[in-house]
Short mmCIF file of C-alpha atoms in Angstrom, two decimals:
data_model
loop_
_atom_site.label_atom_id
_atom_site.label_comp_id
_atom_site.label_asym_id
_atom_site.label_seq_id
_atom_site.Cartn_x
_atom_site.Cartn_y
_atom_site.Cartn_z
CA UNK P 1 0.00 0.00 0.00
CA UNK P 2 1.64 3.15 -1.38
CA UNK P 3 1.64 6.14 1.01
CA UNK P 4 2.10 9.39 0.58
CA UNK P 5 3.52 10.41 -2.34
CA UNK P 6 5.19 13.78 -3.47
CA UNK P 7 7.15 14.76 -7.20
CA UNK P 8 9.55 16.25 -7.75
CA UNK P 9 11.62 15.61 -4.75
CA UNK P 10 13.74 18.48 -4.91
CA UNK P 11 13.52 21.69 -7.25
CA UNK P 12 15.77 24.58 -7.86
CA UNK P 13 14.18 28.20 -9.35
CA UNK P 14 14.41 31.60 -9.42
CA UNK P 15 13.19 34.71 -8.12
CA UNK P 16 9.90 35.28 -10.17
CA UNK P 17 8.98 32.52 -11.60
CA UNK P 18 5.96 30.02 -10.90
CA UNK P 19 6.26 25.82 -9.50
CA UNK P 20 3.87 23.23 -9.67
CA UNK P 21 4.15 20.56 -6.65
CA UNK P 22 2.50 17.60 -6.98
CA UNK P 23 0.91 15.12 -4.46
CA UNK P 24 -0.69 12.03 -4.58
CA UNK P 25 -2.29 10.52 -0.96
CA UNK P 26 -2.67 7.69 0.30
CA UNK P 27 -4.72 4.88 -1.31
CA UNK P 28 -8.07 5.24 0.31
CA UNK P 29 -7.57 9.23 1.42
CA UNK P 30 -9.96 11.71 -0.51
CA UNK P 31 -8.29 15.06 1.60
CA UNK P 32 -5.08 16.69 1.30
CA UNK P 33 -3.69 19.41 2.64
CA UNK P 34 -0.44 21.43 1.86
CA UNK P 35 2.25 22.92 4.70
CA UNK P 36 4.93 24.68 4.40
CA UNK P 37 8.43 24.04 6.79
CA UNK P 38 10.92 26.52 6.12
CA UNK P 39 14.10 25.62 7.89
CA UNK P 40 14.30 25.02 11.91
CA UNK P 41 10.42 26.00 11.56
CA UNK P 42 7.67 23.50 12.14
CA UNK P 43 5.52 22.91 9.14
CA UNK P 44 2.82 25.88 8.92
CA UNK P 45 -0.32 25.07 7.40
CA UNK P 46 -1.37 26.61 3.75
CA UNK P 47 -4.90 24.98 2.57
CA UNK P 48 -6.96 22.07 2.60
CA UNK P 49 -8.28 20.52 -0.64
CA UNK P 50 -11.77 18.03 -0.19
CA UNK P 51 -14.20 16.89 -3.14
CA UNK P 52 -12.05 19.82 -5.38
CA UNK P 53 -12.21 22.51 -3.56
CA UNK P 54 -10.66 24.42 -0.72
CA UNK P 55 -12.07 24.06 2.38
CA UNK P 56 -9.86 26.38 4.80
CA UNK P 57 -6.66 28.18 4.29
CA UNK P 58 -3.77 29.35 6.36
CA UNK P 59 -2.47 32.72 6.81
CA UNK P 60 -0.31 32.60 3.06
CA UNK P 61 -0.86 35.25 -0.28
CA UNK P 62 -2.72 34.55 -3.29
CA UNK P 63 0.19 33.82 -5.08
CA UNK P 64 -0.43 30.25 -3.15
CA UNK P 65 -2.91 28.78 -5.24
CA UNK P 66 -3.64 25.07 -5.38
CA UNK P 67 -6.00 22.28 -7.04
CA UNK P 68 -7.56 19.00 -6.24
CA UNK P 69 -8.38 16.50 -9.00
CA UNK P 70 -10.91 13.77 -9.43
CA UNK P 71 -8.45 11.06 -8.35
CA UNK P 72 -7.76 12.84 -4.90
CA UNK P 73 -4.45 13.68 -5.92
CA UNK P 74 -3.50 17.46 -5.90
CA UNK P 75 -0.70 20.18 -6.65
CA UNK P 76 0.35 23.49 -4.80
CA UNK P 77 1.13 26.07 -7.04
CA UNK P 78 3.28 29.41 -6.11
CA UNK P 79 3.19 32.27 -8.52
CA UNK P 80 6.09 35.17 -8.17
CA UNK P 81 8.12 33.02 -6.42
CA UNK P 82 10.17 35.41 -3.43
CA UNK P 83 13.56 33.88 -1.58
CA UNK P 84 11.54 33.53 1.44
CA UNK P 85 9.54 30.74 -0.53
CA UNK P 86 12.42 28.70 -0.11
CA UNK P 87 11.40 25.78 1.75
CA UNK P 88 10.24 22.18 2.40
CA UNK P 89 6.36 21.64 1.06
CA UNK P 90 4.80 18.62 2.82
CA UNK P 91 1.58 17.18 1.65
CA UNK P 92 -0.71 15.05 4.05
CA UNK P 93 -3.44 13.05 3.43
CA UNK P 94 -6.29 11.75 5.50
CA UNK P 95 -10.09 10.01 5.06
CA UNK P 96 -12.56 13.39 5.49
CA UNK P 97 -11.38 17.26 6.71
CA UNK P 98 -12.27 16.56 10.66
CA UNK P 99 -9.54 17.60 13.17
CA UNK P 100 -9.95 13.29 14.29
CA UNK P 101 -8.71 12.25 11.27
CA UNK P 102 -5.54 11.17 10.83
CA UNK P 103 -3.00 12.85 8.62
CA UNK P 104 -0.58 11.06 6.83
CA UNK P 105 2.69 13.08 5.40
CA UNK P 106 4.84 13.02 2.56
CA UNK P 107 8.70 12.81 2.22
CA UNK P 108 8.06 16.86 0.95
CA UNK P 109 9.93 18.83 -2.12
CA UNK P 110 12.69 21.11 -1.32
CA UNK P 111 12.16 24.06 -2.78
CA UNK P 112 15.31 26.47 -3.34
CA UNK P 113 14.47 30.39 -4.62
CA UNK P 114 17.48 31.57 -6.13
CA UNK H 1 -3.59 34.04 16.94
CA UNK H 2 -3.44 30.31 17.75
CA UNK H 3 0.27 29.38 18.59
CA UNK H 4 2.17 25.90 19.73
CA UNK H 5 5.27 26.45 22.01
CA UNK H 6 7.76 23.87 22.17
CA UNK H 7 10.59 24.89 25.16
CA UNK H 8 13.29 22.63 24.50
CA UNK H 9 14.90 23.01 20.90
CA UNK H 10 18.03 20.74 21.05
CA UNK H 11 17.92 17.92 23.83
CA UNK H 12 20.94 15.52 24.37
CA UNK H 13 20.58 12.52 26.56
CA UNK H 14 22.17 9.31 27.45
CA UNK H 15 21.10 6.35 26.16
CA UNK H 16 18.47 4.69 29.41
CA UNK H 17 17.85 8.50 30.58
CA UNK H 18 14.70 9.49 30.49
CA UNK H 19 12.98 12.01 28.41
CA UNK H 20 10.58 15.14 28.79
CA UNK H 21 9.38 17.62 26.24
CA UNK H 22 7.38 20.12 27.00
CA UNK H 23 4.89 21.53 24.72
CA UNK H 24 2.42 24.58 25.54
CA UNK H 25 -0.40 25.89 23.47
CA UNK H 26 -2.85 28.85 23.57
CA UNK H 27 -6.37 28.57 22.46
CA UNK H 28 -9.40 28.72 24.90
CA UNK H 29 -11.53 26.00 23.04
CA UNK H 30 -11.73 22.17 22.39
CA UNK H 31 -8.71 20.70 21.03
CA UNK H 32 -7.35 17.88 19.76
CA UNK H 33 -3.51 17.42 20.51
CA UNK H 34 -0.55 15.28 18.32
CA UNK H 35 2.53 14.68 18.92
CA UNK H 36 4.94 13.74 15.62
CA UNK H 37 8.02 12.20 15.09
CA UNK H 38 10.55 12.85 12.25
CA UNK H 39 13.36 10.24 11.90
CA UNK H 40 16.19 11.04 9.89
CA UNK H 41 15.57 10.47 6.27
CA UNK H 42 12.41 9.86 7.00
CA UNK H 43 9.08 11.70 6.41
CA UNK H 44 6.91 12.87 9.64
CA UNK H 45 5.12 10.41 11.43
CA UNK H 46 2.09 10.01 14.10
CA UNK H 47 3.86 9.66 17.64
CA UNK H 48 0.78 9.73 19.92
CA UNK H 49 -2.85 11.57 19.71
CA UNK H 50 -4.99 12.88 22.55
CA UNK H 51 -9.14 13.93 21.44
CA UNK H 52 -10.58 13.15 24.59
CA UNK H 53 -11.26 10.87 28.05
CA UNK H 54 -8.13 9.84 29.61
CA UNK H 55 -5.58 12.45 29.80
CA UNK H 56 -2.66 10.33 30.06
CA UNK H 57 -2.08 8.99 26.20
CA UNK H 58 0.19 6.00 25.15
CA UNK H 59 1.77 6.05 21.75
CA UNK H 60 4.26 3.99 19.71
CA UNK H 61 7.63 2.96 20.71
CA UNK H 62 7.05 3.59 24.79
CA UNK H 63 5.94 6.86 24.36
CA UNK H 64 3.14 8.57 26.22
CA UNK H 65 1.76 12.46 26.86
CA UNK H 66 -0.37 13.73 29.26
CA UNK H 67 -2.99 16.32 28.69
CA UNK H 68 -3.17 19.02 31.49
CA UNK H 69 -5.95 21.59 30.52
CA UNK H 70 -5.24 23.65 33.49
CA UNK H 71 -1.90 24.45 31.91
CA UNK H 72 -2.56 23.99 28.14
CA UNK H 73 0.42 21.52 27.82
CA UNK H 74 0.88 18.14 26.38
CA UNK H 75 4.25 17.24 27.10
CA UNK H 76 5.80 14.21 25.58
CA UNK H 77 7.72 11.73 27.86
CA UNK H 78 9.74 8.01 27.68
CA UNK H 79 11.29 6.57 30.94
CA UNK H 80 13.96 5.22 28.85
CA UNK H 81 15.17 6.56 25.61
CA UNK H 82 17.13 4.70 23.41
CA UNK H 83 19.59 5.56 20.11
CA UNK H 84 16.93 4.84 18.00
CA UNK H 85 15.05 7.54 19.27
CA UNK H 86 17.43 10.52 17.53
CA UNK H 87 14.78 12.39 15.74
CA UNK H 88 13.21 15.36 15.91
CA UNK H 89 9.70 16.02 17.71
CA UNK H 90 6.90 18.14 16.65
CA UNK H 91 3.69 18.95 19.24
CA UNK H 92 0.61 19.70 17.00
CA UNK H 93 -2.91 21.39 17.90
CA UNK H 94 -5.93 21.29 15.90
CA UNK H 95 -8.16 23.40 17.14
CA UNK H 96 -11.20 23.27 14.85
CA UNK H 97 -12.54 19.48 14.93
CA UNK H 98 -14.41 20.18 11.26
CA UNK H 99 -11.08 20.79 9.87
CA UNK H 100 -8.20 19.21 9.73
CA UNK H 101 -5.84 21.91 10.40
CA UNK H 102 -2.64 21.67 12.40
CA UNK H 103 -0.75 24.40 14.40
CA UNK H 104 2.75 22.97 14.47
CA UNK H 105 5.26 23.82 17.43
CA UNK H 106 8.51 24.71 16.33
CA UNK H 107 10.18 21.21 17.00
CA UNK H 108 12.61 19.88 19.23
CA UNK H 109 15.61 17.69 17.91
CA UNK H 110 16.48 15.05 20.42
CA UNK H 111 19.94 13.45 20.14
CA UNK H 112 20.68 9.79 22.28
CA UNK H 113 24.28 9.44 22.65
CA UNK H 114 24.79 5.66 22.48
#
């Protein structure tokens, strides 16, 4: 049974430009949600995605912008990418939105802003 | 705003010494309380969870938390640590059951000296 799975693993990019993360969950998991850990920080939440849409989001800019397909699986995009965006993006998956529900995490993508 | 405190940031410890992290949060309401485990390499894992009833929570591996409301705190202790047990710790709140949002502490990075 696969877990948590995140592509690419690491990714390199400059100031400006946009990134697509992608995430599949867990076989069996229809929510995902996307946090941010920038380094010595614990992760910080960004937004939840549940039957294709977002259901709460974190304290992050519109330039954080994400998407939830049929299949479950979903990507994180970041527009105008700033060096402060530099940072590990975990994914975590779970069976409904509620607070009792487990979350299962990724390995993450490293994300470097150059 | 809703905030997880984690005291200890670095912890070194003998192998057979026992272990205490403490972990504070502030939010008036229900919560539901995690504790999570990264092991080097390794993508974040659930340590132990408290929702409810018995205060005093056992997890995996020999660890347990107990839940004192009084203090908001949920600190995370082993009698005896072993080597194994070099990781780093994150306390997590969720503090809005119909969501599965998670306030993350900072972490703590425990090291065992064999």
């Amino acid at each position: 049974d696969a877990g948590v799975t995140q592509s690419p693993t690491h990714l390199i990019k400059t100031r400006g430009q946009q990134v697509t993360l992608r995430c599949s969950p867990k076989s069996g998991h229809d929510t995902v949600s996307w946090y941010q850990q920038a380094l010595g920080q614990g992760p910080q939440f960004i937004f939840q995605y549940y039957e294709e849409e977002e259901r709460q989001r974190g304290n992050f800019p519109d330039r954080f912008s994400g998407h939830q397909f049929p299949n479950y699986s979903s990507e994180l995009n970041v527009n105008a990418l700033l060096l402060g965006d530099s940072a590990l993006y975990l994914c975590a998956s779970s069976l409904g939105t509620g607070g009792y529900n487990e979350q299962f995490f990724g390995p993450g993508t490293r994300l470097t802003v150059l | 705003a809703q905030s997880v405190s984690q005291h200890n940031h670095h912890v070194i410890l003998s192998e057979a010494a026992s272990l205490e992290l403490g972990c504070n949060y502030s939010y008036g309401g229900t919560v539901n309380l995690f504790w999570y485990v990264q092991y080097p390499g390794q993508h974040l894992q659930l340590l132990l969870k408290y929702f409810s009833g018995d205060p005093l929570v056992k997890g995996i591996k020999g660890f347990e938390a107990e839940f004192i409301k009084s203090k908001f705190s949920f600190n995370l202790r082993k009698p005896s640590v072993q080597w194994s047990d070099t990781a780093e710790y994150f306390c997590a709140v969720n503090a809005w059951s119909n969501t599965g949002k998670l306030i993350f502490g900072q972490g703590t990075t425990l090291q065992v000296k064999p």
